[in-house]
Amino acid sequence: MSEHLLPSGYRNALFIDLDILSRNYKNLTGLLLSQEPFAVVKAEAYGHGGVEVARVVYEAGARWFGVAAVEEAEALRAAGADEGRDGFADARILVMSDTLAYNAGRMVEADCDAAVWHMEQVRGLASAARGAGRKARIHVKVDTGMGRLGLRPAEAVDFIERASQEEGVEIAGLMSHFARADEVEGEAATSAQIREMEALVHALGEKNLLPPHIHMANSAGLLNYPRAPGNLVRLGIALYGSSPQFSNSVALKCAMTWVARVLQVKEVEAGRSIGYGGTYERRSPGRIAMVSTGYGDGYPRILSNRADALVGGVRVPVAGRVSMDMLALDVTNIENIAPGDEVVLLGDQGDGAVGCEEIAERAETIPYEIMCGVGVRVPRIYLRGGRVTHVRKL
C-alpha cells in the first residue's frame, strides 16, 4: 500500500513541491498590470522554508522579499553566501514589523529596507547607517483602516517631511495593508482604504515627497482589487496555493503534502473507546491505525474526531482525540494496511485529496495557521521534477 515517499527512519515529513510554488508565482505575476512582484517569505515562507522559497521565486525573477523579523532577513542574506552564490545581493528585503531602534544596526548590516511609523525608528536607522557609511532605506507604514501598525494618513505628510531631513535615511517606500480585501462583505471598507491611500499619494505628490515604491495590495488585493494603488504587490498566501479570490480567475495549488507512518494496526471490538477521554467508540468491531503525528508536530488537536486523512488514496476519519505525538484513524474499510505504511494528512494521494482549506475549516481557523503551524520537528523534503533535492529541519 505504501507509496514509499518517506525516507527510511522518518516518522513523518512535509514534502514541498518547488515546481508547484514556481507555477503559482508565474500564474500570479501574469495578473500584474504594471506592478512588480514582492514575495512574502516571513515565518519560514508560511512554513514551507524561507530560503528555499526565496531561491525558487528569485530564479523566476522576484527581486523584492518581505519578512517580519530581522533574523529572517539575515538568514536570506547568509544563505546565498554560504552556498557560494550572491546571497540575494541584488534583492531588496523589507523587514515589515521587527524594526524598532534596537535592531537598527542589524538591519543596516543586512542591507534591509525597514518599515517605520515612529521617528525613533528613523533616528535609530539614520545613526546606524551613518556609522556604516551608507543610507538606511525606509518604508513609511500608514494605517488606512487595518488598525494595526502605522501612522494615520493625516500624519504621514509631516512625518515624511521630518524623516527626509535625517541624514543617513532614504525614504524608499510608502505602504499600507488591506484588512478585508478577501471578504465579499469587505468591499466598502476596502474601497475606503483605497480612497485614503489615493488621497495620501496625491498629497505627497503635490509636495514632491512621494517615495518611489508604493505598496498596498496583498494576495487578496491583487486578485480582487487589481487596480489598488501601488507599483509593488505583496504575494503572500496565494503564492503558497491558498486563494483569497472571489472567483477562480487564477489556478493555484497547495505545495505541501504531509505524510506520516502507521505505527500499529489493531483490531477493536464494539464499544472499545479510543484515546484520551474515550471520545470515539465503534458500534461494531473494526480496525484502528495509530499514526506518528500529533499536536506536537503541529496537527491541530481541534481536529479530533472531525478531520479525514488518506490511506491508499481513500478517506478515513480521525478517531478520537489527537495526542501530542500520534493520532488514530479508523481504517476498518481499508485492506492490507500494516505498520510502516504511509498516511497523507494534508495533500494528494492516489485519487484522494485533503486540502489545506478543508483542514483549516474543520479546525475553525485559516490556511495561514495550518501552513505556519507544521512543527519544527517535521522535516521539510524538497522536490523538483518529482525528485528530492534536499531535506531540511527548520
Tab-separated table of C-alpha atoms in Angstrom:
chain	number	residue	atom	x	y	z
A	1	MET	CA	0.000	0.000	0.000
A	2	SER	CA	2.783	2.464	0.881
A	3	GLU	CA	3.992	4.824	-1.838
A	4	HIS	CA	7.415	4.839	-0.147
A	5	LEU	CA	7.739	8.608	-0.084
A	6	LEU	CA	9.229	8.837	3.392
A	7	PRO	CA	12.949	8.141	3.695
A	8	SER	CA	13.919	5.294	5.951
A	9	GLY	CA	13.793	6.263	9.605
A	10	TYR	CA	11.418	9.213	9.180
A	11	ARG	CA	8.260	9.158	11.300
A	12	ASN	CA	6.670	11.923	9.241
A	13	ALA	CA	7.663	14.714	6.868
A	14	LEU	CA	6.325	17.651	4.919
A	15	PHE	CA	7.007	17.379	1.195
A	16	ILE	CA	7.322	20.754	-0.536
A	17	ASP	CA	6.940	20.730	-4.319
A	18	LEU	CA	9.037	23.647	-5.537
A	19	ASP	CA	7.678	23.277	-9.073
A	20	ILE	CA	4.174	23.993	-7.761
A	21	LEU	CA	5.432	27.116	-5.983
A	22	SER	CA	7.116	28.253	-9.172
A	23	ARG	CA	3.885	27.770	-11.157
A	24	ASN	CA	1.873	29.643	-8.529
A	25	TYR	CA	4.327	32.532	-8.755
A	26	LYS	CA	4.193	32.635	-12.547
A	27	ASN	CA	0.391	32.443	-12.596
A	28	LEU	CA	0.118	35.308	-10.103
A	29	THR	CA	2.675	37.544	-11.784
A	30	GLY	CA	0.806	37.001	-15.036
A	31	LEU	CA	-2.048	39.014	-13.495
A	32	LEU	CA	0.086	42.052	-12.722
A	33	LEU	CA	-0.631	45.163	-14.713
A	34	SER	CA	2.495	47.283	-14.402
A	35	GLN	CA	3.370	46.374	-10.812
A	36	GLU	CA	6.420	44.492	-9.621
A	37	PRO	CA	6.004	41.294	-7.565
A	38	PHE	CA	7.024	41.240	-3.917
A	39	ALA	CA	7.288	37.730	-2.402
A	40	VAL	CA	6.383	37.472	1.281
A	41	VAL	CA	8.592	34.789	2.865
A	42	LYS	CA	8.113	35.544	6.551
A	43	ALA	CA	7.520	32.752	9.084
A	44	GLU	CA	9.731	30.391	7.067
A	45	ALA	CA	7.667	31.207	3.991
A	46	TYR	CA	4.433	30.242	5.733
A	47	GLY	CA	6.045	27.031	6.960
A	48	HIS	CA	7.499	25.998	3.604
A	49	GLY	CA	11.082	27.139	4.239
A	50	GLY	CA	12.081	30.751	3.709
A	51	VAL	CA	15.399	30.229	1.944
A	52	GLU	CA	14.066	27.520	-0.365
A	53	VAL	CA	11.006	29.505	-1.441
A	54	ALA	CA	13.006	32.699	-1.857
A	55	ARG	CA	15.505	30.911	-4.074
A	56	VAL	CA	12.756	29.496	-6.311
A	57	VAL	CA	10.994	32.810	-6.871
A	58	TYR	CA	14.312	34.651	-7.149
A	59	GLU	CA	15.209	32.324	-10.015
A	60	ALA	CA	11.795	33.159	-11.511
A	61	GLY	CA	12.562	36.881	-11.370
A	62	ALA	CA	11.488	38.131	-7.927
A	63	ARG	CA	13.718	40.863	-6.501
A	64	TRP	CA	11.576	42.007	-3.565
A	65	PHE	CA	11.077	39.917	-0.429
A	66	GLY	CA	9.120	40.579	2.747
A	67	VAL	CA	9.967	39.219	6.203
A	68	ALA	CA	8.759	40.011	9.704
A	69	ALA	CA	11.928	39.526	11.754
A	70	VAL	CA	15.480	40.760	11.276
A	71	GLU	CA	16.858	37.241	11.657
A	72	GLU	CA	14.745	36.149	8.691
A	73	ALA	CA	16.434	38.782	6.542
A	74	GLU	CA	19.851	37.802	7.859
A	75	ALA	CA	19.125	34.159	7.001
A	76	LEU	CA	18.351	35.071	3.386
A	77	ARG	CA	21.495	37.132	3.017
A	78	ALA	CA	23.632	34.422	4.605
A	79	ALA	CA	22.134	31.508	2.694
A	80	GLY	CA	23.351	32.549	-0.715
A	81	ALA	CA	26.775	33.466	0.609
A	82	ASP	CA	27.098	30.090	2.348
A	83	GLU	CA	26.268	28.372	-0.932
A	84	GLY	CA	28.902	30.375	-2.785
A	85	ARG	CA	26.209	32.378	-4.538
A	86	ASP	CA	25.381	36.057	-4.405
A	87	GLY	CA	23.378	35.935	-1.188
A	88	PHE	CA	20.454	37.624	-2.945
A	89	ALA	CA	22.794	40.609	-3.246
A	90	ASP	CA	20.599	42.449	-5.754
A	91	ALA	CA	17.368	41.623	-3.888
A	92	ARG	CA	15.508	44.058	-1.648
A	93	ILE	CA	14.388	42.587	1.670
A	94	LEU	CA	11.819	44.558	3.648
A	95	VAL	CA	11.551	43.920	7.394
A	96	MET	CA	7.886	44.681	7.913
A	97	SER	CA	7.447	44.785	11.695
A	98	ASP	CA	10.586	43.986	13.721
A	99	THR	CA	12.033	47.437	13.087
A	100	LEU	CA	12.372	49.102	16.469
A	101	ALA	CA	15.527	51.135	17.046
A	102	TYR	CA	17.368	48.387	18.925
A	103	ASN	CA	17.532	46.384	15.669
A	104	ALA	CA	18.774	49.294	13.562
A	105	GLY	CA	22.391	48.149	13.361
A	106	ARG	CA	21.452	44.632	12.290
A	107	MET	CA	19.061	45.908	9.623
A	108	VAL	CA	21.675	48.223	8.162
A	109	GLU	CA	24.318	45.495	8.235
A	110	ALA	CA	21.950	43.098	6.428
A	111	ASP	CA	21.154	45.817	3.867
A	112	CYS	CA	17.429	45.687	4.610
A	113	ASP	CA	14.599	48.050	3.911
A	114	ALA	CA	12.672	48.828	7.102
A	115	ALA	CA	9.002	49.597	7.733
A	116	VAL	CA	8.728	52.606	10.072
A	117	TRP	CA	5.940	54.507	11.801
A	118	HIS	CA	7.768	56.437	14.525
A	119	MET	CA	10.608	58.968	14.426
A	120	GLU	CA	12.573	56.961	16.997
A	121	GLN	CA	12.892	54.205	14.401
A	122	VAL	CA	14.024	56.687	11.780
A	123	ARG	CA	16.658	58.229	14.052
A	124	GLY	CA	17.976	54.825	15.093
A	125	LEU	CA	18.319	53.696	11.489
A	126	ALA	CA	19.881	57.006	10.477
A	127	SER	CA	22.506	56.761	13.213
A	128	ALA	CA	23.362	53.146	12.332
A	129	ALA	CA	23.561	53.975	8.642
A	130	ARG	CA	25.837	56.959	9.198
A	131	GLY	CA	28.129	54.748	11.266
A	132	ALA	CA	28.280	52.261	8.392
A	133	GLY	CA	28.816	54.949	5.767
A	134	ARG	CA	25.584	54.260	3.910
A	135	LYS	CA	21.889	55.165	3.882
A	136	ALA	CA	19.071	53.241	5.525
A	137	ARG	CA	16.083	52.633	3.285
A	138	ILE	CA	12.721	53.103	4.992
A	139	HIS	CA	9.118	52.421	4.005
A	140	VAL	CA	6.601	54.570	5.869
A	141	LYS	CA	3.772	52.396	7.174
A	142	VAL	CA	0.344	54.036	7.008
A	143	ASP	CA	-2.763	52.695	8.731
A	144	THR	CA	-5.592	53.265	6.260
A	145	GLY	CA	-8.010	51.005	8.103
A	146	MET	CA	-6.303	47.844	9.332
A	147	GLY	CA	-5.997	49.265	12.842
A	148	ARG	CA	-2.582	47.716	13.482
A	149	LEU	CA	0.848	49.269	12.934
A	150	GLY	CA	1.237	52.557	11.176
A	151	LEU	CA	0.621	56.277	11.094
A	152	ARG	CA	-2.770	57.666	10.267
A	153	PRO	CA	-2.738	59.189	6.765
A	154	ALA	CA	-3.233	62.690	8.210
A	155	GLU	CA	0.124	62.332	9.985
A	156	ALA	CA	2.073	60.937	7.074
A	157	VAL	CA	2.964	64.108	5.140
A	158	ASP	CA	4.518	65.800	8.167
A	159	PHE	CA	6.258	62.559	9.165
A	160	ILE	CA	7.841	62.129	5.734
A	161	GLU	CA	8.921	65.781	5.711
A	162	ARG	CA	10.710	65.317	9.038
A	163	ALA	CA	12.162	61.930	8.141
A	164	SER	CA	13.569	63.264	4.880
A	165	GLN	CA	15.687	65.716	6.881
A	166	GLU	CA	17.518	62.932	8.725
A	167	GLU	CA	20.982	62.420	7.318
A	168	GLY	CA	21.561	58.759	6.559
A	169	VAL	CA	17.974	57.929	5.570
A	170	GLU	CA	16.463	57.268	2.151
A	171	ILE	CA	12.671	57.256	2.042
A	172	ALA	CA	12.190	54.339	-0.310
A	173	GLY	CA	8.573	53.393	0.140
A	174	LEU	CA	5.033	54.086	1.294
A	175	MET	CA	2.999	51.100	2.417
A	176	SER	CA	-0.358	50.122	3.838
A	177	HIS	CA	-2.290	46.888	4.308
A	178	PHE	CA	-5.794	45.771	3.434
A	179	ALA	CA	-7.948	44.482	6.287
A	180	ARG	CA	-10.874	42.924	4.406
A	181	ALA	CA	-9.886	42.548	0.763
A	182	ASP	CA	-10.547	38.805	0.969
A	183	GLU	CA	-14.175	39.272	2.070
A	184	VAL	CA	-17.107	39.958	-0.225
A	185	GLU	CA	-18.654	41.855	2.697
A	186	GLY	CA	-15.484	43.938	2.980
A	187	GLU	CA	-15.869	45.787	-0.311
A	188	ALA	CA	-16.948	49.083	1.260
A	189	ALA	CA	-14.155	49.007	3.840
A	190	THR	CA	-11.561	48.112	1.215
A	191	SER	CA	-12.753	50.856	-1.134
A	192	ALA	CA	-12.472	53.343	1.745
A	193	GLN	CA	-8.888	52.241	2.349
A	194	ILE	CA	-8.077	52.678	-1.327
A	195	ARG	CA	-9.509	56.202	-1.299
A	196	GLU	CA	-7.432	57.114	1.757
A	197	MET	CA	-4.265	55.833	0.115
A	198	GLU	CA	-5.014	57.589	-3.177
A	199	ALA	CA	-5.578	60.885	-1.362
A	200	LEU	CA	-2.292	60.489	0.507
A	201	VAL	CA	-0.392	59.637	-2.682
A	202	HIS	CA	-1.840	62.777	-4.270
A	203	ALA	CA	-0.924	64.960	-1.273
A	204	LEU	CA	2.639	63.659	-1.212
A	205	GLY	CA	2.967	64.148	-4.948
A	206	GLU	CA	1.842	67.765	-4.608
A	207	LYS	CA	4.692	68.356	-2.152
A	208	ASN	CA	7.220	66.371	-4.179
A	209	LEU	CA	7.553	63.910	-1.263
A	210	LEU	CA	6.178	60.747	-2.868
A	211	PRO	CA	8.550	57.780	-2.355
A	212	PRO	CA	9.466	55.714	-5.410
A	213	HIS	CA	7.848	52.491	-4.163
A	214	ILE	CA	4.207	52.255	-3.097
A	215	HIS	CA	2.550	49.052	-1.962
A	216	MET	CA	-0.828	48.256	-0.515
A	217	ALA	CA	-2.149	45.146	-2.239
A	218	ASN	CA	-1.633	41.713	-0.741
A	219	SER	CA	-2.745	38.486	-2.436
A	220	ALA	CA	-6.404	39.381	-1.972
A	221	GLY	CA	-5.727	42.884	-3.224
A	222	LEU	CA	-4.149	41.579	-6.426
A	223	LEU	CA	-6.936	39.098	-7.084
A	224	ASN	CA	-9.935	41.198	-6.054
A	225	TYR	CA	-8.739	44.815	-6.413
A	226	PRO	CA	-6.107	44.680	-9.171
A	227	ARG	CA	-6.087	48.477	-9.618
A	228	ALA	CA	-5.291	49.244	-5.984
A	229	PRO	CA	-2.637	51.958	-5.554
A	230	GLY	CA	0.968	50.889	-5.836
A	231	ASN	CA	3.778	49.718	-8.069
A	232	LEU	CA	4.567	46.702	-5.864
A	233	VAL	CA	2.200	43.835	-4.977
A	234	ARG	CA	2.916	41.647	-1.951
A	235	LEU	CA	2.329	37.987	-2.831
A	236	GLY	CA	1.586	36.046	0.352
A	237	ILE	CA	-0.926	33.269	0.907
A	238	ALA	CA	-1.744	32.898	-2.795
A	239	LEU	CA	1.900	32.126	-3.563
A	240	TYR	CA	1.536	29.065	-1.350
A	241	GLY	CA	-1.588	27.874	-3.114
A	242	SER	CA	-4.465	29.124	-0.984
A	243	SER	CA	-6.657	31.557	-2.857
A	244	PRO	CA	-8.439	34.545	-1.280
A	245	GLN	CA	-10.075	35.392	-4.591
A	246	PHE	CA	-13.798	35.962	-5.092
A	247	SER	CA	-13.744	33.924	-8.320
A	248	ASN	CA	-11.457	31.296	-9.793
A	249	SER	CA	-9.548	33.660	-12.050
A	250	VAL	CA	-6.145	32.044	-11.483
A	251	ALA	CA	-5.008	28.474	-10.978
A	252	LEU	CA	-3.258	27.903	-7.642
A	253	LYS	CA	-2.251	24.704	-5.872
A	254	CYS	CA	-1.007	23.904	-2.395
A	255	ALA	CA	2.642	22.832	-2.485
A	256	MET	CA	2.534	20.878	0.801
A	257	THR	CA	1.985	17.157	1.279
A	258	TRP	CA	2.168	15.970	4.888
A	259	VAL	CA	2.981	12.274	5.157
A	260	ALA	CA	3.181	10.133	8.316
A	261	ARG	CA	3.788	6.493	9.138
A	262	VAL	CA	1.453	3.919	10.586
A	263	LEU	CA	2.834	2.716	13.937
A	264	GLN	CA	0.352	-0.026	14.745
A	265	VAL	CA	-2.824	-1.559	13.336
A	266	LYS	CA	-5.157	-3.116	15.878
A	267	GLU	CA	-8.497	-4.827	15.833
A	268	VAL	CA	-11.036	-3.292	18.215
A	269	GLU	CA	-14.264	-4.776	19.466
A	270	ALA	CA	-17.584	-2.950	19.557
A	271	GLY	CA	-17.767	-0.435	22.370
A	272	ARG	CA	-13.993	-0.076	22.792
A	273	SER	CA	-13.063	3.581	23.279
A	274	ILE	CA	-10.048	5.162	21.593
A	275	GLY	CA	-7.680	7.771	23.025
A	276	TYR	CA	-7.827	10.334	25.797
A	277	GLY	CA	-11.289	10.882	27.178
A	278	GLY	CA	-12.719	7.899	25.310
A	279	THR	CA	-14.414	10.206	22.799
A	280	TYR	CA	-14.519	7.675	19.933
A	281	GLU	CA	-16.243	4.304	20.110
A	282	ARG	CA	-17.099	1.887	17.339
A	283	ARG	CA	-20.584	0.408	17.412
A	284	SER	CA	-19.292	-2.679	15.674
A	285	PRO	CA	-15.915	-4.442	15.500
A	286	GLY	CA	-13.347	-2.585	13.437
A	287	ARG	CA	-9.736	-1.661	12.896
A	288	ILE	CA	-7.690	1.319	14.122
A	289	ALA	CA	-4.342	2.567	12.807
A	290	MET	CA	-2.077	4.601	15.093
A	291	VAL	CA	-0.182	7.239	13.125
A	292	SER	CA	3.048	9.041	14.018
A	293	THR	CA	1.867	12.652	14.053
A	294	GLY	CA	0.197	14.716	16.770
A	295	TYR	CA	-0.253	18.233	18.014
A	296	GLY	CA	3.449	18.264	18.961
A	297	ASP	CA	4.067	18.192	15.207
A	298	GLY	CA	1.515	20.915	14.586
A	299	TYR	CA	-1.501	18.795	13.695
A	300	PRO	CA	-4.280	20.716	15.461
A	301	ARG	CA	-5.888	18.982	18.425
A	302	ILE	CA	-9.228	20.535	17.457
A	303	LEU	CA	-9.275	18.077	14.527
A	304	SER	CA	-10.006	15.262	16.976
A	305	ASN	CA	-12.994	13.330	15.581
A	306	ARG	CA	-13.556	15.905	12.845
A	307	ALA	CA	-10.922	15.506	10.108
A	308	ASP	CA	-10.063	12.932	7.458
A	309	ALA	CA	-6.761	11.552	6.211
A	310	LEU	CA	-5.835	9.436	3.191
A	311	VAL	CA	-4.790	5.800	3.273
A	312	GLY	CA	-4.122	4.392	-0.169
A	313	GLY	CA	-5.965	7.386	-1.597
A	314	VAL	CA	-9.097	6.566	0.416
A	315	ARG	CA	-10.513	8.927	3.043
A	316	VAL	CA	-10.624	7.657	6.592
A	317	PRO	CA	-11.669	9.579	9.722
A	318	VAL	CA	-9.543	10.720	12.628
A	319	ALA	CA	-10.725	8.562	15.524
A	320	GLY	CA	-10.620	10.095	18.984
A	321	ARG	CA	-8.504	12.887	20.367
A	322	VAL	CA	-5.252	13.906	18.714
A	323	SER	CA	-2.369	13.229	21.117
A	324	MET	CA	0.956	15.059	21.294
A	325	ASP	CA	2.836	12.525	19.186
A	326	MET	CA	0.205	10.419	17.457
A	327	LEU	CA	-3.349	10.173	16.262
A	328	ALA	CA	-5.704	7.320	15.430
A	329	LEU	CA	-7.505	6.629	12.170
A	330	ASP	CA	-10.461	4.308	11.691
A	331	VAL	CA	-9.249	2.037	8.890
A	332	THR	CA	-11.965	-0.618	9.201
A	333	ASN	CA	-12.682	-0.418	5.475
A	334	ILE	CA	-9.042	-0.485	4.374
A	335	GLU	CA	-7.452	-3.807	3.456
A	336	ASN	CA	-3.791	-4.790	3.712
A	337	ILE	CA	-2.652	-1.911	5.926
A	338	ALA	CA	0.406	-2.533	8.075
A	339	PRO	CA	2.903	-0.716	10.309
A	340	GLY	CA	5.243	1.399	8.211
A	341	ASP	CA	2.617	2.248	5.609
A	342	GLU	CA	2.122	5.899	4.771
A	343	VAL	CA	-0.793	8.161	5.529
A	344	VAL	CA	-1.377	11.574	3.947
A	345	LEU	CA	-2.703	14.102	6.437
A	346	LEU	CA	-2.617	17.036	4.012
A	347	GLY	CA	-2.313	16.861	0.253
A	348	ASP	CA	-2.982	14.336	-2.509
A	349	GLN	CA	-2.671	10.567	-2.564
A	350	GLY	CA	-3.955	8.447	-5.415
A	351	ASP	CA	-7.375	9.761	-6.376
A	352	GLY	CA	-7.935	11.402	-2.991
A	353	ALA	CA	-7.157	14.854	-1.663
A	354	VAL	CA	-7.326	16.614	1.692
A	355	GLY	CA	-6.872	20.311	1.016
A	356	CYS	CA	-5.442	22.963	3.271
A	357	GLU	CA	-8.700	24.937	3.122
A	358	GLU	CA	-10.622	21.856	4.242
A	359	ILE	CA	-8.279	21.263	7.185
A	360	ALA	CA	-8.489	24.938	8.146
A	361	GLU	CA	-12.279	24.975	8.009
A	362	ARG	CA	-12.563	21.890	10.193
A	363	ALA	CA	-10.022	23.364	12.613
A	364	GLU	CA	-12.027	26.615	12.722
A	365	THR	CA	-9.073	28.651	11.521
A	366	ILE	CA	-7.450	29.848	8.290
A	367	PRO	CA	-4.991	28.173	5.886
A	368	TYR	CA	-2.233	30.534	7.051
A	369	GLU	CA	-2.286	28.975	10.521
A	370	ILE	CA	-2.311	25.409	9.203
A	371	MET	CA	0.721	26.068	6.983
A	372	CYS	CA	2.666	28.014	9.593
A	373	GLY	CA	1.735	25.581	12.324
A	374	VAL	CA	3.503	22.497	10.969
A	375	GLY	CA	6.116	21.973	13.671
A	376	VAL	CA	9.861	22.373	13.566
A	377	ARG	CA	10.423	18.677	14.257
A	378	VAL	CA	8.724	17.794	10.964
A	379	PRO	CA	11.459	17.657	8.294
A	380	ARG	CA	10.843	19.521	5.053
A	381	ILE	CA	11.664	17.439	1.987
A	382	TYR	CA	12.007	19.477	-1.203
A	383	LEU	CA	11.055	18.201	-4.645
A	384	ARG	CA	11.929	19.377	-8.128
A	385	GLY	CA	10.769	17.425	-11.149
A	386	GLY	CA	9.375	14.836	-8.771
A	387	ARG	CA	12.819	14.175	-7.288
A	388	VAL	CA	14.129	15.024	-3.841
A	389	THR	CA	16.603	17.895	-3.973
A	390	HIS	CA	17.374	18.174	-0.255
A	391	VAL	CA	15.970	17.830	3.250
A	392	ARG	CA	15.986	20.458	5.982
A	393	LYS	CA	14.747	20.762	9.519
A	394	LEU	CA	13.625	24.297	10.306
